[in-house]
Amino acid sequence: RAPDLIKVLARHVQANTAPSDRYSLSLPGMLAHRISPLDADVLNMTVAGDWTASGLDAGCVEAPVISGMLAARRVHEVLPR
């Protein structure tokens, strides 16, 4: 099981303790680097959060809600019928 332990230890883990670490800033030029919840580049994966490209790319509570709705839409689209 050593390879599994190596994979676990190699993961990036960070405790966000400073208030500024828990806020996604919308800095000029950075919106192009956000991942869309509708992105299909990785099979069986979607993302959601205030740091994603949800169409409302600002620091507000509505942005992660919209992102979650888009992620749910993506999951629904790929489920077998």
PDB file of N, CA, C and O in Angstrom:
ATOM      1  N   ARG A   1       0.821  -1.192   0.000  1.00  0.00           N
ATOM      2  CA  ARG A   1       0.000   0.000   0.000  1.00  0.00           C
ATOM      3  C   ARG A   1       0.868   1.261   0.000  1.00  0.00           C
ATOM      4  O   ARG A   1       0.351   2.349   0.142  1.00  0.00           O
ATOM      5  N   ALA A   2       2.174   1.098  -0.123  1.00  0.00           N
ATOM      6  CA  ALA A   2       3.061   2.251  -0.096  1.00  0.00           C
ATOM      7  C   ALA A   2       2.766   3.247  -1.209  1.00  0.00           C
ATOM      8  O   ALA A   2       2.783   4.448  -0.963  1.00  0.00           O
ATOM      9  N   PRO A   3       2.485   2.815  -2.467  1.00  0.00           N
ATOM     10  CA  PRO A   3       2.177   3.796  -3.504  1.00  0.00           C
ATOM     11  C   PRO A   3       0.953   4.647  -3.154  1.00  0.00           C
ATOM     12  O   PRO A   3       0.909   5.825  -3.460  1.00  0.00           O
ATOM     13  N   ASP A   4      -0.049   4.051  -2.487  1.00  0.00           N
ATOM     14  CA  ASP A   4      -1.217   4.830  -2.082  1.00  0.00           C
ATOM     15  C   ASP A   4      -0.832   5.894  -1.068  1.00  0.00           C
ATOM     16  O   ASP A   4      -1.307   7.020  -1.120  1.00  0.00           O
ATOM     17  N   LEU A   5       0.027   5.545  -0.130  1.00  0.00           N
ATOM     18  CA  LEU A   5       0.478   6.490   0.877  1.00  0.00           C
ATOM     19  C   LEU A   5       1.260   7.627   0.225  1.00  0.00           C
ATOM     20  O   LEU A   5       1.099   8.795   0.591  1.00  0.00           O
ATOM     21  N   ILE A   6       2.076   7.311  -0.758  1.00  0.00           N
ATOM     22  CA  ILE A   6       2.849   8.335  -1.466  1.00  0.00           C
ATOM     23  C   ILE A   6       1.900   9.300  -2.180  1.00  0.00           C
ATOM     24  O   ILE A   6       2.108  10.506  -2.153  1.00  0.00           O
ATOM     25  N   LYS A   7       0.847   8.774  -2.802  1.00  0.00           N
ATOM     26  CA  LYS A   7      -0.132   9.635  -3.474  1.00  0.00           C
ATOM     27  C   LYS A   7      -0.809  10.569  -2.478  1.00  0.00           C
ATOM     28  O   LYS A   7      -1.005  11.748  -2.762  1.00  0.00           O
ATOM     29  N   VAL A   8      -1.160  10.041  -1.332  1.00  0.00           N
ATOM     30  CA  VAL A   8      -1.826  10.862  -0.313  1.00  0.00           C
ATOM     31  C   VAL A   8      -0.892  11.956   0.181  1.00  0.00           C
ATOM     32  O   VAL A   8      -1.282  13.118   0.307  1.00  0.00           O
ATOM     33  N   LEU A   9       0.351  11.603   0.455  1.00  0.00           N
ATOM     34  CA  LEU A   9       1.304  12.581   0.974  1.00  0.00           C
ATOM     35  C   LEU A   9       1.699  13.617  -0.067  1.00  0.00           C
ATOM     36  O   LEU A   9       2.114  14.728   0.280  1.00  0.00           O
ATOM     37  N   ALA A  10       1.572  13.278  -1.345  1.00  0.00           N
ATOM     38  CA  ALA A  10       1.962  14.197  -2.411  1.00  0.00           C
ATOM     39  C   ALA A  10       0.889  15.247  -2.700  1.00  0.00           C
ATOM     40  O   ALA A  10       1.145  16.217  -3.399  1.00  0.00           O
ATOM     41  N   ARG A  11      -0.297  15.060  -2.161  1.00  0.00           N
ATOM     42  CA  ARG A  11      -1.379  16.013  -2.401  1.00  0.00           C
ATOM     43  C   ARG A  11      -1.093  17.338  -1.705  1.00  0.00           C
ATOM     44  O   ARG A  11      -0.493  17.380  -0.638  1.00  0.00           O
ATOM     45  N   HIS A  12      -1.581  18.390  -2.324  1.00  0.00           N
ATOM     46  CA  HIS A  12      -1.444  19.719  -1.717  1.00  0.00           C
ATOM     47  C   HIS A  12      -2.554  19.913  -0.705  1.00  0.00           C
ATOM     48  O   HIS A  12      -3.730  19.813  -1.026  1.00  0.00           O
ATOM     49  N   VAL A  13      -2.178  20.171   0.512  1.00  0.00           N
ATOM     50  CA  VAL A  13      -3.144  20.417   1.577  1.00  0.00           C
ATOM     51  C   VAL A  13      -2.784  21.743   2.218  1.00  0.00           C
ATOM     52  O   VAL A  13      -1.616  22.002   2.521  1.00  0.00           O
ATOM     53  N   GLN A  14      -3.793  22.582   2.395  1.00  0.00           N
ATOM     54  CA  GLN A  14      -3.541  23.893   2.966  1.00  0.00           C
ATOM     55  C   GLN A  14      -4.702  24.274   3.874  1.00  0.00           C
ATOM     56  O   GLN A  14      -5.864  24.177   3.477  1.00  0.00           O
ATOM     57  N   ALA A  15      -4.401  24.693   5.080  1.00  0.00           N
ATOM     58  CA  ALA A  15      -5.432  25.190   5.989  1.00  0.00           C
ATOM     59  C   ALA A  15      -5.535  26.695   5.808  1.00  0.00           C
ATOM     60  O   ALA A  15      -4.575  27.428   6.053  1.00  0.00           O
ATOM     61  N   ASN A  16      -6.671  27.138   5.324  1.00  0.00           N
ATOM     62  CA  ASN A  16      -6.882  28.573   5.110  1.00  0.00           C
ATOM     63  C   ASN A  16      -7.355  29.205   6.417  1.00  0.00           C
ATOM     64  O   ASN A  16      -8.529  29.161   6.749  1.00  0.00           O
ATOM     65  N   THR A  17      -6.428  29.783   7.150  1.00  0.00           N
ATOM     66  CA  THR A  17      -6.753  30.346   8.455  1.00  0.00           C
ATOM     67  C   THR A  17      -6.912  31.853   8.427  1.00  0.00           C
ATOM     68  O   THR A  17      -7.628  32.400   9.237  1.00  0.00           O
ATOM     69  N   ALA A  18      -6.246  32.529   7.502  1.00  0.00           N
ATOM     70  CA  ALA A  18      -6.399  33.979   7.391  1.00  0.00           C
ATOM     71  C   ALA A  18      -7.676  34.288   6.607  1.00  0.00           C
ATOM     72  O   ALA A  18      -7.963  33.622   5.604  1.00  0.00           O
ATOM     73  N   PRO A  19      -8.462  35.258   7.047  1.00  0.00           N
ATOM     74  CA  PRO A  19      -9.708  35.576   6.336  1.00  0.00           C
ATOM     75  C   PRO A  19      -9.505  35.869   4.848  1.00  0.00           C
ATOM     76  O   PRO A  19     -10.330  35.497   4.030  1.00  0.00           O
ATOM     77  N   SER A  20      -8.404  36.482   4.485  1.00  0.00           N
ATOM     78  CA  SER A  20      -8.177  36.799   3.073  1.00  0.00           C
ATOM     79  C   SER A  20      -7.906  35.553   2.239  1.00  0.00           C
ATOM     80  O   SER A  20      -8.069  35.568   1.023  1.00  0.00           O
ATOM     81  N   ASP A  21      -7.501  34.450   2.870  1.00  0.00           N
ATOM     82  CA  ASP A  21      -7.248  33.208   2.153  1.00  0.00           C
ATOM     83  C   ASP A  21      -8.532  32.511   1.735  1.00  0.00           C
ATOM     84  O   ASP A  21      -8.533  31.646   0.879  1.00  0.00           O
ATOM     85  N   ARG A  22      -9.631  32.863   2.358  1.00  0.00           N
ATOM     86  CA  ARG A  22     -10.900  32.195   2.083  1.00  0.00           C
ATOM     87  C   ARG A  22     -11.758  32.975   1.109  1.00  0.00           C
ATOM     88  O   ARG A  22     -12.928  32.688   0.931  1.00  0.00           O
ATOM     89  N   TYR A  23     -11.204  33.947   0.448  1.00  0.00           N
ATOM     90  CA  TYR A  23     -11.966  34.800  -0.457  1.00  0.00           C
ATOM     91  C   TYR A  23     -11.329  34.756  -1.830  1.00  0.00           C
ATOM     92  O   TYR A  23     -10.121  34.920  -1.968  1.00  0.00           O
ATOM     93  N   SER A  24     -12.136  34.530  -2.869  1.00  0.00           N
ATOM     94  CA  SER A  24     -11.619  34.492  -4.239  1.00  0.00           C
ATOM     95  C   SER A  24     -11.666  35.889  -4.833  1.00  0.00           C
ATOM     96  O   SER A  24     -12.750  36.440  -5.041  1.00  0.00           O
ATOM     97  N   LEU A  25     -10.523  36.442  -5.083  1.00  0.00           N
ATOM     98  CA  LEU A  25     -10.459  37.784  -5.655  1.00  0.00           C
ATOM     99  C   LEU A  25     -10.685  37.727  -7.159  1.00  0.00           C
ATOM    100  O   LEU A  25     -10.302  36.773  -7.820  1.00  0.00           O
ATOM    101  N   SER A  26     -11.315  38.745  -7.686  1.00  0.00           N
ATOM    102  CA  SER A  26     -11.517  38.876  -9.136  1.00  0.00           C
ATOM    103  C   SER A  26     -10.562  39.931  -9.662  1.00  0.00           C
ATOM    104  O   SER A  26     -10.941  41.062  -9.928  1.00  0.00           O
ATOM    105  N   LEU A  27      -9.308  39.560  -9.772  1.00  0.00           N
ATOM    106  CA  LEU A  27      -8.279  40.497 -10.205  1.00  0.00           C
ATOM    107  C   LEU A  27      -8.276  40.630 -11.724  1.00  0.00           C
ATOM    108  O   LEU A  27      -8.644  39.688 -12.434  1.00  0.00           O
ATOM    109  N   PRO A  28      -7.850  41.790 -12.236  1.00  0.00           N
ATOM    110  CA  PRO A  28      -7.812  41.976 -13.695  1.00  0.00           C
ATOM    111  C   PRO A  28      -6.957  40.912 -14.376  1.00  0.00           C
ATOM    112  O   PRO A  28      -5.858  40.599 -13.932  1.00  0.00           O
ATOM    113  N   GLY A  29      -7.486  40.344 -15.441  1.00  0.00           N
ATOM    114  CA  GLY A  29      -6.761  39.354 -16.227  1.00  0.00           C
ATOM    115  C   GLY A  29      -6.843  37.930 -15.703  1.00  0.00           C
ATOM    116  O   GLY A  29      -6.380  37.000 -16.350  1.00  0.00           O
ATOM    117  N   MET A  30      -7.440  37.726 -14.531  1.00  0.00           N
ATOM    118  CA  MET A  30      -7.470  36.394 -13.927  1.00  0.00           C
ATOM    119  C   MET A  30      -8.709  35.589 -14.305  1.00  0.00           C
ATOM    120  O   MET A  30      -8.737  34.377 -14.128  1.00  0.00           O
ATOM    121  N   LEU A  31      -9.731  36.233 -14.820  1.00  0.00           N
ATOM    122  CA  LEU A  31     -10.962  35.518 -15.152  1.00  0.00           C
ATOM    123  C   LEU A  31     -10.733  34.462 -16.240  1.00  0.00           C
ATOM    124  O   LEU A  31     -11.414  33.440 -16.263  1.00  0.00           O
ATOM    125  N   ALA A  32      -9.770  34.698 -17.106  1.00  0.00           N
ATOM    126  CA  ALA A  32      -9.481  33.736 -18.182  1.00  0.00           C
ATOM    127  C   ALA A  32      -8.951  32.412 -17.641  1.00  0.00           C
ATOM    128  O   ALA A  32      -8.990  31.394 -18.324  1.00  0.00           O
ATOM    129  N   HIS A  33      -8.483  32.402 -16.393  1.00  0.00           N
ATOM    130  CA  HIS A  33      -7.898  31.196 -15.809  1.00  0.00           C
ATOM    131  C   HIS A  33      -8.895  30.395 -14.973  1.00  0.00           C
ATOM    132  O   HIS A  33      -8.539  29.359 -14.424  1.00  0.00           O
ATOM    133  N   ARG A  34     -10.122  30.876 -14.865  1.00  0.00           N
ATOM    134  CA  ARG A  34     -11.125  30.144 -14.082  1.00  0.00           C
ATOM    135  C   ARG A  34     -11.674  28.976 -14.891  1.00  0.00           C
ATOM    136  O   ARG A  34     -11.819  29.054 -16.097  1.00  0.00           O
ATOM    137  N   ILE A  35     -11.979  27.890 -14.216  1.00  0.00           N
ATOM    138  CA  ILE A  35     -12.516  26.683 -14.843  1.00  0.00           C
ATOM    139  C   ILE A  35     -14.036  26.741 -14.799  1.00  0.00           C
ATOM    140  O   ILE A  35     -14.620  27.097 -13.785  1.00  0.00           O
ATOM    141  N   SER A  36     -14.663  26.375 -15.885  1.00  0.00           N
ATOM    142  CA  SER A  36     -16.127  26.370 -15.937  1.00  0.00           C
ATOM    143  C   SER A  36     -16.679  25.050 -15.396  1.00  0.00           C
ATOM    144  O   SER A  36     -16.122  23.990 -15.675  1.00  0.00           O
ATOM    145  N   PRO A  37     -17.777  25.106 -14.647  1.00  0.00           N
ATOM    146  CA  PRO A  37     -18.422  23.861 -14.213  1.00  0.00           C
ATOM    147  C   PRO A  37     -18.927  23.035 -15.400  1.00  0.00           C
ATOM    148  O   PRO A  37     -19.149  21.841 -15.268  1.00  0.00           O
ATOM    149  N   LEU A  38     -19.093  23.656 -16.543  1.00  0.00           N
ATOM    150  CA  LEU A  38     -19.561  22.955 -17.741  1.00  0.00           C
ATOM    151  C   LEU A  38     -18.413  22.369 -18.561  1.00  0.00           C
ATOM    152  O   LEU A  38     -18.655  21.707 -19.569  1.00  0.00           O
ATOM    153  N   ASP A  39     -17.180  22.615 -18.153  1.00  0.00           N
ATOM    154  CA  ASP A  39     -16.003  22.126 -18.871  1.00  0.00           C
ATOM    155  C   ASP A  39     -15.981  20.599 -18.868  1.00  0.00           C
ATOM    156  O   ASP A  39     -16.149  19.964 -17.836  1.00  0.00           O
ATOM    157  N   ALA A  40     -15.768  20.015 -20.029  1.00  0.00           N
ATOM    158  CA  ALA A  40     -15.785  18.552 -20.169  1.00  0.00           C
ATOM    159  C   ALA A  40     -14.404  17.991 -20.481  1.00  0.00           C
ATOM    160  O   ALA A  40     -14.291  16.893 -21.012  1.00  0.00           O
ATOM    161  N   ASP A  41     -13.344  18.717 -20.160  1.00  0.00           N
ATOM    162  CA  ASP A  41     -11.996  18.251 -20.468  1.00  0.00           C
ATOM    163  C   ASP A  41     -11.602  17.004 -19.675  1.00  0.00           C
ATOM    164  O   ASP A  41     -10.815  16.192 -20.144  1.00  0.00           O
ATOM    165  N   VAL A  42     -12.128  16.858 -18.464  1.00  0.00           N
ATOM    166  CA  VAL A  42     -11.806  15.701 -17.630  1.00  0.00           C
ATOM    167  C   VAL A  42     -13.065  14.857 -17.488  1.00  0.00           C
ATOM    168  O   VAL A  42     -14.102  15.334 -17.052  1.00  0.00           O
ATOM    169  N   LEU A  43     -12.954  13.600 -17.869  1.00  0.00           N
ATOM    170  CA  LEU A  43     -14.091  12.687 -17.819  1.00  0.00           C
ATOM    171  C   LEU A  43     -14.527  12.441 -16.376  1.00  0.00           C
ATOM    172  O   LEU A  43     -13.695  12.269 -15.495  1.00  0.00           O
ATOM    173  N   ASN A  44     -15.820  12.452 -16.139  1.00  0.00           N
ATOM    174  CA  ASN A  44     -16.399  12.174 -14.816  1.00  0.00           C
ATOM    175  C   ASN A  44     -15.993  13.188 -13.755  1.00  0.00           C
ATOM    176  O   ASN A  44     -15.861  12.836 -12.577  1.00  0.00           O
ATOM    177  N   MET A  45     -15.796  14.438 -14.125  1.00  0.00           N
ATOM    178  CA  MET A  45     -15.444  15.444 -13.132  1.00  0.00           C
ATOM    179  C   MET A  45     -16.053  16.785 -13.507  1.00  0.00           C
ATOM    180  O   MET A  45     -16.080  17.162 -14.673  1.00  0.00           O
ATOM    181  N   THR A  46     -16.528  17.476 -12.509  1.00  0.00           N
ATOM    182  CA  THR A  46     -16.934  18.861 -12.665  1.00  0.00           C
ATOM    183  C   THR A  46     -16.488  19.608 -11.422  1.00  0.00           C
ATOM    184  O   THR A  46     -16.035  18.997 -10.450  1.00  0.00           O
ATOM    185  N   VAL A  47     -16.588  20.910 -11.447  1.00  0.00           N
ATOM    186  CA  VAL A  47     -16.164  21.727 -10.315  1.00  0.00           C
ATOM    187  C   VAL A  47     -17.284  22.688  -9.939  1.00  0.00           C
ATOM    188  O   VAL A  47     -18.160  22.986 -10.750  1.00  0.00           O
ATOM    189  N   ALA A  48     -17.244  23.165  -8.721  1.00  0.00           N
ATOM    190  CA  ALA A  48     -18.203  24.174  -8.273  1.00  0.00           C
ATOM    191  C   ALA A  48     -17.541  25.004  -7.185  1.00  0.00           C
ATOM    192  O   ALA A  48     -16.729  24.509  -6.422  1.00  0.00           O
ATOM    193  N   GLY A  49     -17.881  26.279  -7.149  1.00  0.00           N
ATOM    194  CA  GLY A  49     -17.334  27.162  -6.119  1.00  0.00           C
ATOM    195  C   GLY A  49     -17.284  28.591  -6.605  1.00  0.00           C
ATOM    196  O   GLY A  49     -17.537  28.882  -7.773  1.00  0.00           O
ATOM    197  N   ASP A  50     -16.936  29.493  -5.708  1.00  0.00           N
ATOM    198  CA  ASP A  50     -16.889  30.898  -6.094  1.00  0.00           C
ATOM    199  C   ASP A  50     -15.673  31.232  -6.953  1.00  0.00           C
ATOM    200  O   ASP A  50     -15.587  32.302  -7.518  1.00  0.00           O
ATOM    201  N   TRP A  51     -14.762  30.311  -7.093  1.00  0.00           N
ATOM    202  CA  TRP A  51     -13.548  30.510  -7.881  1.00  0.00           C
ATOM    203  C   TRP A  51     -13.698  30.017  -9.316  1.00  0.00           C
ATOM    204  O   TRP A  51     -12.745  30.083 -10.097  1.00  0.00           O
ATOM    205  N   THR A  52     -14.872  29.527  -9.708  1.00  0.00           N
ATOM    206  CA  THR A  52     -15.082  28.992 -11.053  1.00  0.00           C
ATOM    207  C   THR A  52     -15.653  30.059 -11.983  1.00  0.00           C
ATOM    208  O   THR A  52     -16.123  31.097 -11.543  1.00  0.00           O
ATOM    209  N   ALA A  53     -15.638  29.764 -13.270  1.00  0.00           N
ATOM    210  CA  ALA A  53     -16.220  30.660 -14.279  1.00  0.00           C
ATOM    211  C   ALA A  53     -17.703  30.327 -14.404  1.00  0.00           C
ATOM    212  O   ALA A  53     -18.092  29.445 -15.153  1.00  0.00           O
ATOM    213  N   SER A  54     -18.511  31.028 -13.637  1.00  0.00           N
ATOM    214  CA  SER A  54     -19.942  30.727 -13.596  1.00  0.00           C
ATOM    215  C   SER A  54     -20.784  31.776 -14.313  1.00  0.00           C
ATOM    216  O   SER A  54     -21.999  31.658 -14.357  1.00  0.00           O
ATOM    217  N   GLY A  55     -20.152  32.795 -14.838  1.00  0.00           N
ATOM    218  CA  GLY A  55     -20.894  33.877 -15.463  1.00  0.00           C
ATOM    219  C   GLY A  55     -21.083  35.049 -14.516  1.00  0.00           C
ATOM    220  O   GLY A  55     -21.270  36.178 -14.943  1.00  0.00           O
ATOM    221  N   LEU A  56     -21.037  34.775 -13.240  1.00  0.00           N
ATOM    222  CA  LEU A  56     -21.083  35.829 -12.221  1.00  0.00           C
ATOM    223  C   LEU A  56     -19.766  35.746 -11.467  1.00  0.00           C
ATOM    224  O   LEU A  56     -19.660  35.168 -10.394  1.00  0.00           O
ATOM    225  N   ASP A  57     -18.739  36.268 -12.091  1.00  0.00           N
ATOM    226  CA  ASP A  57     -17.375  36.089 -11.589  1.00  0.00           C
ATOM    227  C   ASP A  57     -16.992  37.235 -10.659  1.00  0.00           C
ATOM    228  O   ASP A  57     -16.142  38.063 -10.976  1.00  0.00           O
ATOM    229  N   ALA A  58     -17.636  37.258  -9.512  1.00  0.00           N
ATOM    230  CA  ALA A  58     -17.363  38.283  -8.506  1.00  0.00           C
ATOM    231  C   ALA A  58     -17.470  37.646  -7.137  1.00  0.00           C
ATOM    232  O   ALA A  58     -18.008  36.554  -6.983  1.00  0.00           O
ATOM    233  N   GLY A  59     -16.966  38.356  -6.158  1.00  0.00           N
ATOM    234  CA  GLY A  59     -17.028  37.849  -4.799  1.00  0.00           C
ATOM    235  C   GLY A  59     -18.388  38.089  -4.171  1.00  0.00           C
ATOM    236  O   GLY A  59     -18.624  39.138  -3.598  1.00  0.00           O
ATOM    237  N   CYS A  60     -19.264  37.143  -4.326  1.00  0.00           N
ATOM    238  CA  CYS A  60     -20.594  37.254  -3.731  1.00  0.00           C
ATOM    239  C   CYS A  60     -21.131  35.853  -3.482  1.00  0.00           C
ATOM    240  O   CYS A  60     -20.634  34.883  -4.039  1.00  0.00           O
ATOM    241  N   VAL A  61     -22.153  35.749  -2.664  1.00  0.00           N
ATOM    242  CA  VAL A  61     -22.699  34.436  -2.313  1.00  0.00           C
ATOM    243  C   VAL A  61     -23.421  33.796  -3.501  1.00  0.00           C
ATOM    244  O   VAL A  61     -23.521  32.574  -3.578  1.00  0.00           O
ATOM    245  N   GLU A  62     -23.896  34.590  -4.435  1.00  0.00           N
ATOM    246  CA  GLU A  62     -24.619  34.036  -5.577  1.00  0.00           C
ATOM    247  C   GLU A  62     -23.715  33.277  -6.543  1.00  0.00           C
ATOM    248  O   GLU A  62     -24.164  32.344  -7.206  1.00  0.00           O
ATOM    249  N   ALA A  63     -22.452  33.662  -6.648  1.00  0.00           N
ATOM    250  CA  ALA A  63     -21.531  33.024  -7.596  1.00  0.00           C
ATOM    251  C   ALA A  63     -21.367  31.521  -7.342  1.00  0.00           C
ATOM    252  O   ALA A  63     -21.483  30.724  -8.277  1.00  0.00           O
ATOM    253  N   PRO A  64     -21.119  31.057  -6.106  1.00  0.00           N
ATOM    254  CA  PRO A  64     -21.006  29.613  -5.906  1.00  0.00           C
ATOM    255  C   PRO A  64     -22.338  28.884  -6.071  1.00  0.00           C
ATOM    256  O   PRO A  64     -22.358  27.710  -6.448  1.00  0.00           O
ATOM    257  N   VAL A  65     -23.449  29.571  -5.808  1.00  0.00           N
ATOM    258  CA  VAL A  65     -24.761  28.943  -6.016  1.00  0.00           C
ATOM    259  C   VAL A  65     -24.973  28.675  -7.502  1.00  0.00           C
ATOM    260  O   VAL A  65     -25.363  27.570  -7.905  1.00  0.00           O
ATOM    261  N   ILE A  66     -24.688  29.669  -8.331  1.00  0.00           N
ATOM    262  CA  ILE A  66     -24.818  29.494  -9.781  1.00  0.00           C
ATOM    263  C   ILE A  66     -23.839  28.433 -10.268  1.00  0.00           C
ATOM    264  O   ILE A  66     -24.182  27.589 -11.098  1.00  0.00           O
ATOM    265  N   SER A  67     -22.630  28.449  -9.736  1.00  0.00           N
ATOM    266  CA  SER A  67     -21.629  27.459 -10.109  1.00  0.00           C
ATOM    267  C   SER A  67     -22.111  26.048  -9.776  1.00  0.00           C
ATOM    268  O   SER A  67     -21.959  25.119 -10.574  1.00  0.00           O
ATOM    269  N   GLY A  68     -22.708  25.871  -8.613  1.00  0.00           N
ATOM    270  CA  GLY A  68     -23.243  24.569  -8.225  1.00  0.00           C
ATOM    271  C   GLY A  68     -24.371  24.122  -9.134  1.00  0.00           C
ATOM    272  O   GLY A  68     -24.483  22.937  -9.472  1.00  0.00           O
ATOM    273  N   MET A  69     -25.216  25.064  -9.536  1.00  0.00           N
ATOM    274  CA  MET A  69     -26.310  24.726 -10.453  1.00  0.00           C
ATOM    275  C   MET A  69     -25.767  24.303 -11.813  1.00  0.00           C
ATOM    276  O   MET A  69     -26.266  23.360 -12.429  1.00  0.00           O
ATOM    277  N   LEU A  70     -24.717  24.986 -12.283  1.00  0.00           N
ATOM    278  CA  LEU A  70     -24.094  24.612 -13.557  1.00  0.00           C
ATOM    279  C   LEU A  70     -23.427  23.239 -13.458  1.00  0.00           C
ATOM    280  O   LEU A  70     -23.498  22.441 -14.398  1.00  0.00           O
ATOM    281  N   ALA A  71     -22.789  22.966 -12.321  1.00  0.00           N
ATOM    282  CA  ALA A  71     -22.159  21.658 -12.127  1.00  0.00           C
ATOM    283  C   ALA A  71     -23.216  20.553 -12.118  1.00  0.00           C
ATOM    284  O   ALA A  71     -23.019  19.493 -12.717  1.00  0.00           O
ATOM    285  N   ALA A  72     -24.344  20.813 -11.468  1.00  0.00           N
ATOM    286  CA  ALA A  72     -25.432  19.824 -11.458  1.00  0.00           C
ATOM    287  C   ALA A  72     -25.967  19.601 -12.865  1.00  0.00           C
ATOM    288  O   ALA A  72     -26.280  18.467 -13.247  1.00  0.00           O
ATOM    289  N   ARG A  73     -26.041  20.664 -13.641  1.00  0.00           N
ATOM    290  CA  ARG A  73     -26.493  20.538 -15.037  1.00  0.00           C
ATOM    291  C   ARG A  73     -25.531  19.666 -15.827  1.00  0.00           C
ATOM    292  O   ARG A  73     -25.941  18.801 -16.596  1.00  0.00           O
ATOM    293  N   ARG A  74     -24.238  19.876 -15.621  1.00  0.00           N
ATOM    294  CA  ARG A  74     -23.215  19.090 -16.315  1.00  0.00           C
ATOM    295  C   ARG A  74     -23.330  17.612 -15.953  1.00  0.00           C
ATOM    296  O   ARG A  74     -23.267  16.737 -16.808  1.00  0.00           O
ATOM    297  N   VAL A  75     -23.510  17.318 -14.674  1.00  0.00           N
ATOM    298  CA  VAL A  75     -23.658  15.935 -14.236  1.00  0.00           C
ATOM    299  C   VAL A  75     -24.903  15.316 -14.859  1.00  0.00           C
ATOM    300  O   VAL A  75     -24.872  14.181 -15.345  1.00  0.00           O
ATOM    301  N   HIS A  76     -25.981  16.064 -14.874  1.00  0.00           N
ATOM    302  CA  HIS A  76     -27.232  15.560 -15.458  1.00  0.00           C
ATOM    303  C   HIS A  76     -27.072  15.270 -16.953  1.00  0.00           C
ATOM    304  O   HIS A  76     -27.636  14.298 -17.456  1.00  0.00           O
ATOM    305  N   GLU A  77     -26.298  16.099 -17.639  1.00  0.00           N
ATOM    306  CA  GLU A  77     -26.097  15.917 -19.088  1.00  0.00           C
ATOM    307  C   GLU A  77     -25.333  14.638 -19.403  1.00  0.00           C
ATOM    308  O   GLU A  77     -25.551  14.020 -20.441  1.00  0.00           O
ATOM    309  N   VAL A  78     -24.411  14.242 -18.542  1.00  0.00           N
ATOM    310  CA  VAL A  78     -23.558  13.083 -18.850  1.00  0.00           C
ATOM    311  C   VAL A  78     -24.096  11.782 -18.274  1.00  0.00           C
ATOM    312  O   VAL A  78     -23.574  10.717 -18.592  1.00  0.00           O
ATOM    313  N   LEU A  79     -25.120  11.852 -17.430  1.00  0.00           N
ATOM    314  CA  LEU A  79     -25.693  10.611 -16.880  1.00  0.00           C
ATOM    315  C   LEU A  79     -26.364   9.813 -17.980  1.00  0.00           C
ATOM    316  O   LEU A  79     -27.028  10.378 -18.867  1.00  0.00           O
ATOM    317  N   PRO A  80     -26.232   8.491 -17.939  1.00  0.00           N
ATOM    318  CA  PRO A  80     -26.928   7.675 -18.940  1.00  0.00           C
ATOM    319  C   PRO A  80     -28.438   7.787 -18.746  1.00  0.00           C
ATOM    320  O   PRO A  80     -28.929   7.897 -17.638  1.00  0.00           O
ATOM    321  N   ARG A  81     -29.122   7.779 -19.829  1.00  0.00           N
ATOM    322  CA  ARG A  81     -30.585   7.925 -19.782  1.00  0.00           C
ATOM    323  C   ARG A  81     -31.241   6.575 -19.831  1.00  0.00           C
ATOM    324  O   ARG A  81     -30.864   5.645 -20.346  1.00  0.00           O
TER     325      ARG A  81
END
